[in-house]
Coordinates of C-alpha atoms and ligand atoms in Angstrom, one line a residue:
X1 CA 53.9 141.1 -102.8
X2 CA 53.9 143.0 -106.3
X3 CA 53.8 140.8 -109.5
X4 CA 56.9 141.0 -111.5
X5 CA 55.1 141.8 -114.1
X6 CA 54.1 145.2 -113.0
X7 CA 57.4 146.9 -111.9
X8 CA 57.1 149.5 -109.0
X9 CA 57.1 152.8 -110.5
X10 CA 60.2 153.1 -109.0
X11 CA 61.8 150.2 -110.7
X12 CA 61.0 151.7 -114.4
X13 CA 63.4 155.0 -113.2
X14 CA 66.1 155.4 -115.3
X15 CA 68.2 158.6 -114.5
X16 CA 67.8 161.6 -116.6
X17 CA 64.5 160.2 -118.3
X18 CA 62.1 163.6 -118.1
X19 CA 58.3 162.9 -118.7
X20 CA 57.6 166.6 -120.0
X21 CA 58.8 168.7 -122.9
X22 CA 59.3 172.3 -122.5
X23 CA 60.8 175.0 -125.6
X24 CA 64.1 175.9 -124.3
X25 CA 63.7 179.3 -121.8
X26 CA 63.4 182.6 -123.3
X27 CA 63.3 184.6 -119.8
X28 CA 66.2 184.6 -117.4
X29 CA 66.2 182.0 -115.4
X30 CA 65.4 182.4 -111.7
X31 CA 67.0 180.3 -108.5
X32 CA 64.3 178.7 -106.4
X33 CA 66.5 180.1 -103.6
X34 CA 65.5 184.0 -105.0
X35 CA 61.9 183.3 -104.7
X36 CA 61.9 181.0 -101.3
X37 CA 62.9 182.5 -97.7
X38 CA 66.2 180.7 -96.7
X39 CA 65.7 177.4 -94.9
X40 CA 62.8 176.4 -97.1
X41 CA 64.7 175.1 -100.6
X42 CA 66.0 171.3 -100.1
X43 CA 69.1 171.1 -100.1
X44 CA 69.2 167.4 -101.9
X45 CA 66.8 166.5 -105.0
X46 CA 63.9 164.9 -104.0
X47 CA 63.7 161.2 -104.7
X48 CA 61.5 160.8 -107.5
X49 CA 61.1 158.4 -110.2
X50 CA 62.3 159.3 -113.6
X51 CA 59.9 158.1 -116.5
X52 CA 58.6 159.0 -119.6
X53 CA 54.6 160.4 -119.9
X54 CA 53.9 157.2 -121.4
X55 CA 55.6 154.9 -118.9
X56 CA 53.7 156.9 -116.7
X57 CA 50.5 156.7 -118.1
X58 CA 50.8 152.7 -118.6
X59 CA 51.4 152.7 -114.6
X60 CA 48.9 154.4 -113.8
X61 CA 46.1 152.8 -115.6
X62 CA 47.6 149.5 -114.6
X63 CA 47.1 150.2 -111.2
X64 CA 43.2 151.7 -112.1
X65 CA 42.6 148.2 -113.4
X66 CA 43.2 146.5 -110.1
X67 CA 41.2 148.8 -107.9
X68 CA 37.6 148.2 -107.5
X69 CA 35.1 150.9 -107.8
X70 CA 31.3 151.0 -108.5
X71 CA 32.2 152.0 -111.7
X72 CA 34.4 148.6 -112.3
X73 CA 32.2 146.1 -110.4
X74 CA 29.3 145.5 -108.0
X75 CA 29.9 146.9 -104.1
X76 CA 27.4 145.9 -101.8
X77 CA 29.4 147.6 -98.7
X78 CA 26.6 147.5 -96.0
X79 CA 25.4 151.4 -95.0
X80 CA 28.0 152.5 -97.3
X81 CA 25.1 153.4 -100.7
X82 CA 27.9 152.4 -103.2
X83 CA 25.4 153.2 -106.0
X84 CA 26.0 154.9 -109.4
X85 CA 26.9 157.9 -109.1
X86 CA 25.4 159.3 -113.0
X87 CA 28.2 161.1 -114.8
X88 CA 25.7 164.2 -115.6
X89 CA 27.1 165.5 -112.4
X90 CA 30.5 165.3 -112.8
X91 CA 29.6 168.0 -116.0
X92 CA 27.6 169.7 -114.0
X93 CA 30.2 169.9 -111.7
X94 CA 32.4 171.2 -114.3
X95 CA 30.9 174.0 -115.4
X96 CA 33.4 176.6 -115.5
X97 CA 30.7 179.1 -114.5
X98 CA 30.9 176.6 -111.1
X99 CA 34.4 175.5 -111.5
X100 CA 36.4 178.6 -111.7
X101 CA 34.2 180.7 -109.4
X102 CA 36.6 181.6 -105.8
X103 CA 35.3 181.4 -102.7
X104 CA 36.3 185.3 -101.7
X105 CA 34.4 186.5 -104.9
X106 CA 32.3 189.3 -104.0
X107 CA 28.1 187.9 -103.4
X108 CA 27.1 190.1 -105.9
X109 CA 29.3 188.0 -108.3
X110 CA 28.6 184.9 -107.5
X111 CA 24.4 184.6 -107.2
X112 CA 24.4 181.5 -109.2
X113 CA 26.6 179.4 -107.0
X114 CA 24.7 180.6 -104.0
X115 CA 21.1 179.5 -106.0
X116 CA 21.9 176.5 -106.6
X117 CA 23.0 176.4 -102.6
X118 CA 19.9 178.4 -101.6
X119 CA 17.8 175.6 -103.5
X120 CA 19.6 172.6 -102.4
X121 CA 18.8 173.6 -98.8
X122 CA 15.4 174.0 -99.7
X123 CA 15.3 170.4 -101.2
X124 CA 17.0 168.8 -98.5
X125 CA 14.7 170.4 -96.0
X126 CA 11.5 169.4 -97.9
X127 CA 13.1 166.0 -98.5
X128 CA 14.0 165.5 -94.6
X129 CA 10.4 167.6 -93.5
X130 CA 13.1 170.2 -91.4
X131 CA 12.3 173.9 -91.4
X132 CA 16.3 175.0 -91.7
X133 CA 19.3 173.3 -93.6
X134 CA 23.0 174.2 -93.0
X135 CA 25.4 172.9 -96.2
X136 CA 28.5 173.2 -94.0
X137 CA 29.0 170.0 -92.6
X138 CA 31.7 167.9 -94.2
X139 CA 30.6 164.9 -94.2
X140 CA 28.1 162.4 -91.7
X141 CA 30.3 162.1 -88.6
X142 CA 30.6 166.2 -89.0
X143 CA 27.0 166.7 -89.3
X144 CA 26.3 164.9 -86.5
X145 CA 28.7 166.8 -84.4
X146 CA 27.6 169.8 -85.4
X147 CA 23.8 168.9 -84.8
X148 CA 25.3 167.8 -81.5
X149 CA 26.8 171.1 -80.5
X150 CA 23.1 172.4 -81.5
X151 CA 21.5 170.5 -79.2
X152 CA 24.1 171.5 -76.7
X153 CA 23.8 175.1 -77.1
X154 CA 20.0 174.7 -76.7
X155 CA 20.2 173.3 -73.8
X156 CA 22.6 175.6 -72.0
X157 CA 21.2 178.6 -73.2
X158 CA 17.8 176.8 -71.8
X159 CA 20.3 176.8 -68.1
X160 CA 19.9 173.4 -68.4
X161 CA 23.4 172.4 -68.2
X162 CA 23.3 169.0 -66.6
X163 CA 21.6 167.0 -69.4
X164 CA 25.4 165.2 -70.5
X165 CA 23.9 162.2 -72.1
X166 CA 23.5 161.6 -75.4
X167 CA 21.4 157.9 -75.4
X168 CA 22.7 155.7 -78.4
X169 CA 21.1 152.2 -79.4
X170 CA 23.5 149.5 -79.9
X171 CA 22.5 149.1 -83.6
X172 CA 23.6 152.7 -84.5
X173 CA 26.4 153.2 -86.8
X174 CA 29.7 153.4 -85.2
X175 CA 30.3 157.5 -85.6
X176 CA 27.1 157.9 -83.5
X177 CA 28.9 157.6 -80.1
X178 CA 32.0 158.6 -81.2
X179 CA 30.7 162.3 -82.7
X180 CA 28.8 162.3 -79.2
X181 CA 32.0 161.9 -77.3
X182 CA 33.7 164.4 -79.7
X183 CA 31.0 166.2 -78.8
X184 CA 31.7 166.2 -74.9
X185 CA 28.4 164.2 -74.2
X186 CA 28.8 160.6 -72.5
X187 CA 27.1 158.1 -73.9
X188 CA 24.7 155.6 -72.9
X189 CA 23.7 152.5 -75.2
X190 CA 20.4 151.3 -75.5
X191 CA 19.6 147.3 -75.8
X192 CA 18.1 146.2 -78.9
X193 CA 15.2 143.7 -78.8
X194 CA 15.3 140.1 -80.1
X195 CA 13.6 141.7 -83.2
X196 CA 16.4 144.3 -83.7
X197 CA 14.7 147.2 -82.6
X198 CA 15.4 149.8 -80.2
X199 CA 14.2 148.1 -77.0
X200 CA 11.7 150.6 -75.7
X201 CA 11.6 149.3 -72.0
X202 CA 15.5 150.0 -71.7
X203 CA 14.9 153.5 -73.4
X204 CA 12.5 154.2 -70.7
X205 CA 14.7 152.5 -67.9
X206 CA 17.9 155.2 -69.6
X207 CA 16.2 158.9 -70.7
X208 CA 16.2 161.2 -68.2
X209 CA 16.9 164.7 -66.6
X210 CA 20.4 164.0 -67.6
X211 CA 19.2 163.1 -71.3
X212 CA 20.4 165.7 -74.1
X213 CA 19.3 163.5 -77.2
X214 CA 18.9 160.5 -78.2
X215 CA 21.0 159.7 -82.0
X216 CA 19.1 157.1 -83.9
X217 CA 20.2 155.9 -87.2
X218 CA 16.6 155.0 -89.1
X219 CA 16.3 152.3 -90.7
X220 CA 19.0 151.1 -88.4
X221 CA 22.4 149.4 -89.3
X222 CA 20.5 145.6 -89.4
X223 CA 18.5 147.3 -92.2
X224 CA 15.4 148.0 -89.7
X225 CA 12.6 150.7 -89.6
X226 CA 12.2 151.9 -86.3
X227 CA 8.4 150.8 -85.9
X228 CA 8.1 152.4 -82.2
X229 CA 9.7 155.3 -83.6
X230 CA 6.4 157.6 -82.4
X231 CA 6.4 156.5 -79.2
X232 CA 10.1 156.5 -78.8
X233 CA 9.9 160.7 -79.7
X234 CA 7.5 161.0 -76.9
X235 CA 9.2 159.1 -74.3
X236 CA 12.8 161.2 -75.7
X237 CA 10.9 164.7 -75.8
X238 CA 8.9 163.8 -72.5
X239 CA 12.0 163.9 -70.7
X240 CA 13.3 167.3 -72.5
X241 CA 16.1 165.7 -74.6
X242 CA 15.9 165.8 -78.8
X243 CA 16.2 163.4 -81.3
X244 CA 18.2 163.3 -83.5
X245 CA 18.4 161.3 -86.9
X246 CA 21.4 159.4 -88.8
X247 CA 20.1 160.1 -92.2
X248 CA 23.0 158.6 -94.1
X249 CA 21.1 155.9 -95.7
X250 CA 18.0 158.0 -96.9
X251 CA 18.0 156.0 -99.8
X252 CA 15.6 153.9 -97.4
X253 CA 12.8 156.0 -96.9
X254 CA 13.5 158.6 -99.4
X255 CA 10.0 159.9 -100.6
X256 CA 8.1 157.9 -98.7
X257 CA 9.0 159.2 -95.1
X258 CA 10.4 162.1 -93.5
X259 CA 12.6 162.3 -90.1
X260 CA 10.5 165.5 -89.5
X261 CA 7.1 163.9 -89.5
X262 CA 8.4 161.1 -87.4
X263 CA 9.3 164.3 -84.7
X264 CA 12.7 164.2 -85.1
X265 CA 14.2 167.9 -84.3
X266 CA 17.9 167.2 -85.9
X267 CA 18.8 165.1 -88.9
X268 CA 21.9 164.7 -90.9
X269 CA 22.0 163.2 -94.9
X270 CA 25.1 162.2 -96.4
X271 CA 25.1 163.6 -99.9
X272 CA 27.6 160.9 -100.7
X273 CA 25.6 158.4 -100.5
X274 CA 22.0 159.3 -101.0
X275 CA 22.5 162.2 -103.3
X276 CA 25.0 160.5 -105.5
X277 CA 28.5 162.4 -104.7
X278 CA 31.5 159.9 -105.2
X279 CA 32.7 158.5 -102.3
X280 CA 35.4 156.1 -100.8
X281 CA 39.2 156.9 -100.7
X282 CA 38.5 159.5 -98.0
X283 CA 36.2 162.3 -99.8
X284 CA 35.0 165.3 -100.2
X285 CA 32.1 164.6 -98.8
X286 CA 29.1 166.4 -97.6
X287 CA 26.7 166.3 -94.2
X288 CA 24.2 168.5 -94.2
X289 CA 22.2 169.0 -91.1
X290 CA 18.3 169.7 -90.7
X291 CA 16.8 171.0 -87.9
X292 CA 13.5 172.5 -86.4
X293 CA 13.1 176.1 -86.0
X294 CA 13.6 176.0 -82.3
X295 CA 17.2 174.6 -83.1
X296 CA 17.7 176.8 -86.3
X297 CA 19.2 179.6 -84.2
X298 CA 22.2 177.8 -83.7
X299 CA 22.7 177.1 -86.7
X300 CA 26.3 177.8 -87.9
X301 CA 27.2 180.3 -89.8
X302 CA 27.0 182.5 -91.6
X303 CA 23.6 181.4 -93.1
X304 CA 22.7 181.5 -96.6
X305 CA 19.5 183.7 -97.1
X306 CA 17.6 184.7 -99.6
X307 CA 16.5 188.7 -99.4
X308 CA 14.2 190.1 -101.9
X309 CA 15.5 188.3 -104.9
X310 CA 19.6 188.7 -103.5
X311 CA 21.2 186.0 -101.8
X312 CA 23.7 186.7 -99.0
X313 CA 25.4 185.2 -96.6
X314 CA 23.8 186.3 -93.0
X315 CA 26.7 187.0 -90.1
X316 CA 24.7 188.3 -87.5
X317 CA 23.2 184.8 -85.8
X318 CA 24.5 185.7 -82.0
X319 CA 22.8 182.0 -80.3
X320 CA 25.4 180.4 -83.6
X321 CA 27.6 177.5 -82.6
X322 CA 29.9 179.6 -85.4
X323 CA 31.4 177.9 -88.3
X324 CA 32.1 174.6 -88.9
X325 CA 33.8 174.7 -92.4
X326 CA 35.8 177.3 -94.2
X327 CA 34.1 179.1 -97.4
X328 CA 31.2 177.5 -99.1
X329 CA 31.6 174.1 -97.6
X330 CA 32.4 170.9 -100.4
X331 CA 30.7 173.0 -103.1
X332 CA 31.3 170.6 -106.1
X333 CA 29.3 168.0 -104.1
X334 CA 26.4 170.2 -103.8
X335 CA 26.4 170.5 -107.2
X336 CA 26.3 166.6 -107.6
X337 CA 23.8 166.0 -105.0
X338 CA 21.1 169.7 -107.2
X339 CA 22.0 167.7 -110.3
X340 CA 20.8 164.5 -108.9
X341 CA 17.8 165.8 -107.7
X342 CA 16.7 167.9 -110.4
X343 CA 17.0 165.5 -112.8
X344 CA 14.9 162.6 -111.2
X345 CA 12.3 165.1 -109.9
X346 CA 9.8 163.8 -107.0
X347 CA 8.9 160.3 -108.8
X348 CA 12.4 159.5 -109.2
X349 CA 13.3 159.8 -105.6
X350 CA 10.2 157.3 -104.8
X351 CA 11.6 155.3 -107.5
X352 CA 15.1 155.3 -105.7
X353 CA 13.5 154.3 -102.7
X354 CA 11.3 151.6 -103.6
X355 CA 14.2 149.5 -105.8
X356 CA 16.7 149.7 -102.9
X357 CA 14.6 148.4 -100.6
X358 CA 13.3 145.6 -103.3
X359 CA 16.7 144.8 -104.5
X360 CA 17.7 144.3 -100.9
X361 CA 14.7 142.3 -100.0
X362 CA 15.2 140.2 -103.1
X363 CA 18.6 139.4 -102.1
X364 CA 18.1 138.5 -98.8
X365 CA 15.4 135.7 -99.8
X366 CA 17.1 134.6 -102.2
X367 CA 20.2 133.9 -100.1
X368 CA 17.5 132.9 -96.4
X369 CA 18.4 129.4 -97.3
X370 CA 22.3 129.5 -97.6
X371 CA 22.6 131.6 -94.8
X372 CA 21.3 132.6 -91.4
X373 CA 19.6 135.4 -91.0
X374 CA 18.9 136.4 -88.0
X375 CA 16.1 139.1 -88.2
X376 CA 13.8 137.3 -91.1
X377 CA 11.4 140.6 -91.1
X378 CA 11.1 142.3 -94.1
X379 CA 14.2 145.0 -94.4
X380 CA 14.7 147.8 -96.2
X381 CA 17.9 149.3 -98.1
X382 CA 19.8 146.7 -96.4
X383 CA 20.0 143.1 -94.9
X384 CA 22.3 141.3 -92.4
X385 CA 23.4 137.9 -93.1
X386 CA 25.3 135.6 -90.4
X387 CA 28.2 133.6 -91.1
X388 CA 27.7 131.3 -88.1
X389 CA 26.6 128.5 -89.8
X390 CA 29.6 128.3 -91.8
X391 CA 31.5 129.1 -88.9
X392 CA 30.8 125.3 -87.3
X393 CA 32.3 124.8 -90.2
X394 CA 35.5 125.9 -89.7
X395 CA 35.3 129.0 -92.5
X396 CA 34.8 132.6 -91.4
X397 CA 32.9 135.1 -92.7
X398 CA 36.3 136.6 -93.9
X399 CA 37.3 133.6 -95.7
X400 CA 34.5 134.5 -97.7
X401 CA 34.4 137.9 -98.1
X402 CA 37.9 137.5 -99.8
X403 CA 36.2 134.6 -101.7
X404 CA 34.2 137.0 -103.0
X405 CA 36.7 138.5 -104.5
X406 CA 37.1 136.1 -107.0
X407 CA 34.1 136.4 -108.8
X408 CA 35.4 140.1 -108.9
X409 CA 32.8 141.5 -106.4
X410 CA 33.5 143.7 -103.5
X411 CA 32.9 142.2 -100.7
X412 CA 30.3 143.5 -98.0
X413 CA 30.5 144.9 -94.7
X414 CA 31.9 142.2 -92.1
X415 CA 31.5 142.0 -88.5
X416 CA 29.0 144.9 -88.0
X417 CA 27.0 145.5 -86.7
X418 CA 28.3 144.0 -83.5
X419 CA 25.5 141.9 -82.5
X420 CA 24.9 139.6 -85.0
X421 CA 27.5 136.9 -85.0
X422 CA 30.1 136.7 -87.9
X423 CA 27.6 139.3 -89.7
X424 CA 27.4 140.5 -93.0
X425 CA 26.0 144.0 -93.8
X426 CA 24.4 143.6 -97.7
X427 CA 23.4 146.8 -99.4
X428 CA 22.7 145.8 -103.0
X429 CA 21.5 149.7 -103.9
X430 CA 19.0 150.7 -106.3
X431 CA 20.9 151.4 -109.5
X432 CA 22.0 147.5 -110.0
X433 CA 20.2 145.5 -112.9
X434 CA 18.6 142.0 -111.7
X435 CA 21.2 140.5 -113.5
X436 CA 24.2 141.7 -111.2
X437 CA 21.9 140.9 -108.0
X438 CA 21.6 136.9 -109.6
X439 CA 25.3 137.2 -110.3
X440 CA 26.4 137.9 -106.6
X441 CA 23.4 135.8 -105.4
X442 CA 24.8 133.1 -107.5
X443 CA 28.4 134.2 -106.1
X444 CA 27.3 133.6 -102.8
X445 CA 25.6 130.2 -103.5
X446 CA 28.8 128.7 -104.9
X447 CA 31.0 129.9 -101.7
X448 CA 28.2 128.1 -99.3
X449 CA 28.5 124.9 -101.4
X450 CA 32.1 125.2 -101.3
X451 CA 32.0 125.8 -97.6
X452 CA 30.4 122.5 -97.1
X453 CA 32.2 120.3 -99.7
X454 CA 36.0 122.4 -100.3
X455 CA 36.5 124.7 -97.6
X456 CA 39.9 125.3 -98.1
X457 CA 39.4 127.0 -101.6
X458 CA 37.5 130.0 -99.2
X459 CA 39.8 129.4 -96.4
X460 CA 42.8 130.4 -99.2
X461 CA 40.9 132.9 -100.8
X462 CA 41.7 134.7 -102.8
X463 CA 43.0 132.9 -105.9
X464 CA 42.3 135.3 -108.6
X465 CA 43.5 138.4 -107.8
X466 CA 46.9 140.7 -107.9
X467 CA 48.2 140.1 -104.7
X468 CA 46.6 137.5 -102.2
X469 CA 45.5 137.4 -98.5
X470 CA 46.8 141.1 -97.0
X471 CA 47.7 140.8 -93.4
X472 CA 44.2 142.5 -91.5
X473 CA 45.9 145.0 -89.5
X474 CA 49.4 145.6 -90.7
X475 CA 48.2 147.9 -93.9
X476 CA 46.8 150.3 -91.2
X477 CA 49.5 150.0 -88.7
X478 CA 52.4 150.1 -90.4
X479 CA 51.9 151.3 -93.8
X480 CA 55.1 151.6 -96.5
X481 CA 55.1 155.7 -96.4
X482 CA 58.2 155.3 -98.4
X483 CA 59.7 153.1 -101.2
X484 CA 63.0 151.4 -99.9
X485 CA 65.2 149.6 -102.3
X486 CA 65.8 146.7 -100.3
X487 CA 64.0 143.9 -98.1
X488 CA 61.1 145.3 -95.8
X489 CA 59.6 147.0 -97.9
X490 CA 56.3 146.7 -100.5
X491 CA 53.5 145.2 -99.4
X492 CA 53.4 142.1 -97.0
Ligands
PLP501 C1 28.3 156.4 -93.6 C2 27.5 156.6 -92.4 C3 27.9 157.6 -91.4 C4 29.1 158.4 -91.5 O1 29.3 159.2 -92.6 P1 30.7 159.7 -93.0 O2 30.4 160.7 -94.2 O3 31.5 158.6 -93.4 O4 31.3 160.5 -91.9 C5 27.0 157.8 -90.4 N1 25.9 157.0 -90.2 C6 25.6 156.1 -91.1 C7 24.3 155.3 -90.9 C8 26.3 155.8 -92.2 O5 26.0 154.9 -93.1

């Protein structure tokens, strides 16, 4: 339900108001329908609100103020790395030597842009410890169907065609088996322990002749280092299948291990989380994949290269899966990620690395006594809390994630990953001052009080903000696509 106070866009209309002003024409007019093949000019005016700039300024603003983004408040979404994303890129970014560069330019034009690509591989694959990067990927689910359809085109061109399983732990992130399905592998799940690890007796009960790869997201979705993770590579690689890594969340380990030493042949980062390129609201993102040099072959294409001191863009790769993405791939995100790197140099990634993992290990003792958590080891960027407790209690771990919202925090991940009870997925990041972690520790302390004592303020959450409990599912399955001047319409 919308306030009254903040009319719909629609409701501020008032005919003939025109938000622009233009000098009066000084060319012949032209008729859309002179420019336009027939059939393609509207027939009716479009319906459209008519306001002035400034009404339309005030709306928009208004409606900034009620969303919630890192930059407003804290976000501890769980595997999501909603961390700080410094505003040196977005200049970087807008360099009109960057900006204004088209992707059909001629190489020999355009050497900068393909530098700064050229060197941002070369980070990425010294970061990872891969010998070959490819930019192209899209984002994390696309790099890990495109280091899928590697590992596929390895294997066939290897004859061996009947290795169709792709071997996925249950505490992988969800677009694991869902990119291996995409992929045209089936998948098999493997058990987790009663530590939250990969359990390596079930591994070695599932790889097999029919094993292409096995996907492992390290540290996995609980927050967990893979400690067997040796062992696991030579029981995956004694059967002829790869591994492959769900780098996503590098911010764990960044600096201080790499997916290649660990004998991983594949690896995907996000570059929207780790590396700092906004994210949320559906992208641009980025995915680049790492790989051995046995894999680099198939690679897609074309591949940047550097010759002599050119760079070009190399067509000829015949073992190529082919391209993935059109042009340069999500260049301005690249361009985020180079900035971010160059400017905290080697220590600062370590740095990175070592206050997400405190932050998160900070949190999580500080809130062991509120709540249960069900794998007490040490984590590392991120730690899972369950709700079950409070569930006895009649109050879900819903009731207060929107409770949450109160104390104008976003809430964290809920009900993943699958296996922990009423879970929720904390990733505090790096870039947050101790202050903000006591805040939501604080937060969270309250809402288990109030659980105990007043559980209907969490059940009725929340109080505080614009509009109050949206209906779970109805948003997503039947979304207002249109505004409609009567009843069924806005909102819930
Ligand atoms: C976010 C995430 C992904 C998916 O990345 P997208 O860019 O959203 O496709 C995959 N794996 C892990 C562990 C993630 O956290």
């Amino acid at each position: 339900m919308h306030k009254e106070n903040q009319p719909l866009i629609f409701e501020l209309s008032k005919e003939g108001r025109i938000g622009y002003s233009l000098p009066a024409l000084d060319v012949p007019e032209v008729a859309l329908s002179d420019l336009m093949p027939n059939g393609f000019v509207r027939q009716e005016d479009a319906e459209l609100p008519e306001v002035s700039e400034l009404d339309i300024m005030r709306h928009y603003t208004a409606l900034s103020n009620r969303n919630h983004g890192v930059d407003t408040g804290f976000y501890p979404l769980g595997s999501c790395t909603m961390k700080y994303n410094p505003k040196i890129n977005e200049a970087v970014a807008r360099f009109s030597g960057f900006a204004n560069v088209h992707p059909l330019q001629d190489e020999s034009t355009v050497q900068g842009a393909m530098e700064v690509m050229y060197d941002l591989q070369e980070h990425l694959s010294e970061i990872t410890g891969m010998d070959e990067v490819t930019l192209q990927p899209a984002a994390g689910a696309h790099g890990e169907w495109t280091a899928l359809m590697m590992i596929r085109a390895f294997h066939e061109a290897n004859g061996e065609t009947e290795r169709t399983e792709v071997l996925v732990p249950d505490s992988a992130h969800g677009t694991n088996p869902a990119s291996a399905a995409v992929a045209g592998f089936d998948t098999v799940t493997v058990k987790s322990n009663e530590n939250g690890l990969v359990d390596i007796e079930d591994l070695k009960a599932k790889v097999g002749p029919k094993t292409a790869a096995l996907m492992l997201t390290n540290p996995n979705t609980l927050g967990l280092f893979e400690e067997e993770i040796l062992e696991m590579a030579k029981i995956v690689h004694g059967v002829g299948g790869k591994l492959y890594y769900d780098g996503a969340n590098l911010n764990a380990v960044m600096a201080k291990a790499r997916p290649g030493d660990m004998g991983f042949d594949a690896v995907h980062l996000n570059l929207h989380k780790t590396f700092t390129g906004p994210h949320g609201g559906g992208g641009p993102g980025s995915g680049p994949v790492g790989v051995t040099k046995e894999l680099a072959p198939y690679l897609p294409k074309p591949v940047l290269v550097k010759k002599e001191d050119q760079y070009t863009f190399e067509y000829d790769r015949p073992k190529s899966i082919g391209r993935v993405k059109p042009f340069y791939g999500n260049f301005g995100i690249y361009l985020r990620a180079y900035t971010y790197i160059r400017s905290m140099g080697p220590d600062g990634l370590k740095a990175v690395t070592e206050y997400a993992v405190l932050n998160a290990n900070y949190m999580m003792r500080k809130l062991e006594p509120y709540f249960d958590l069900p794998y007490p080891q040490h984590c590392k960027h991120e730690f899972v809390l369950s709700g079950r407790r409070q569930k006895k209690l009649g109050v879900r771990t819903l009731d207060m994630a929107k409770r949450l919202l109160d104390f104008g925090f976003h809430p964290p991940t809920i009900y993943f990953p699958l296996n922990v009870e009423e879970g929720m997925m904390i990733e505090p990041t790096e870039t947050e001052s101790k202050e903000t972690l006591d805040s939501f520790i604080d937060a969270m302390i309250q809402i288990a009080k109030e659980v105990e004592e007043s559980p209907e303020i969490v059940q009725e959450a929340p109080h505080t903000t614009v509009i109050s409990r949206l209906d779970e599912t109805k948003a997503a399955r039947k979304p207002v696509l249109r505004y409609q001047k009567e009843e069924e319409t806005v909102g819930v």
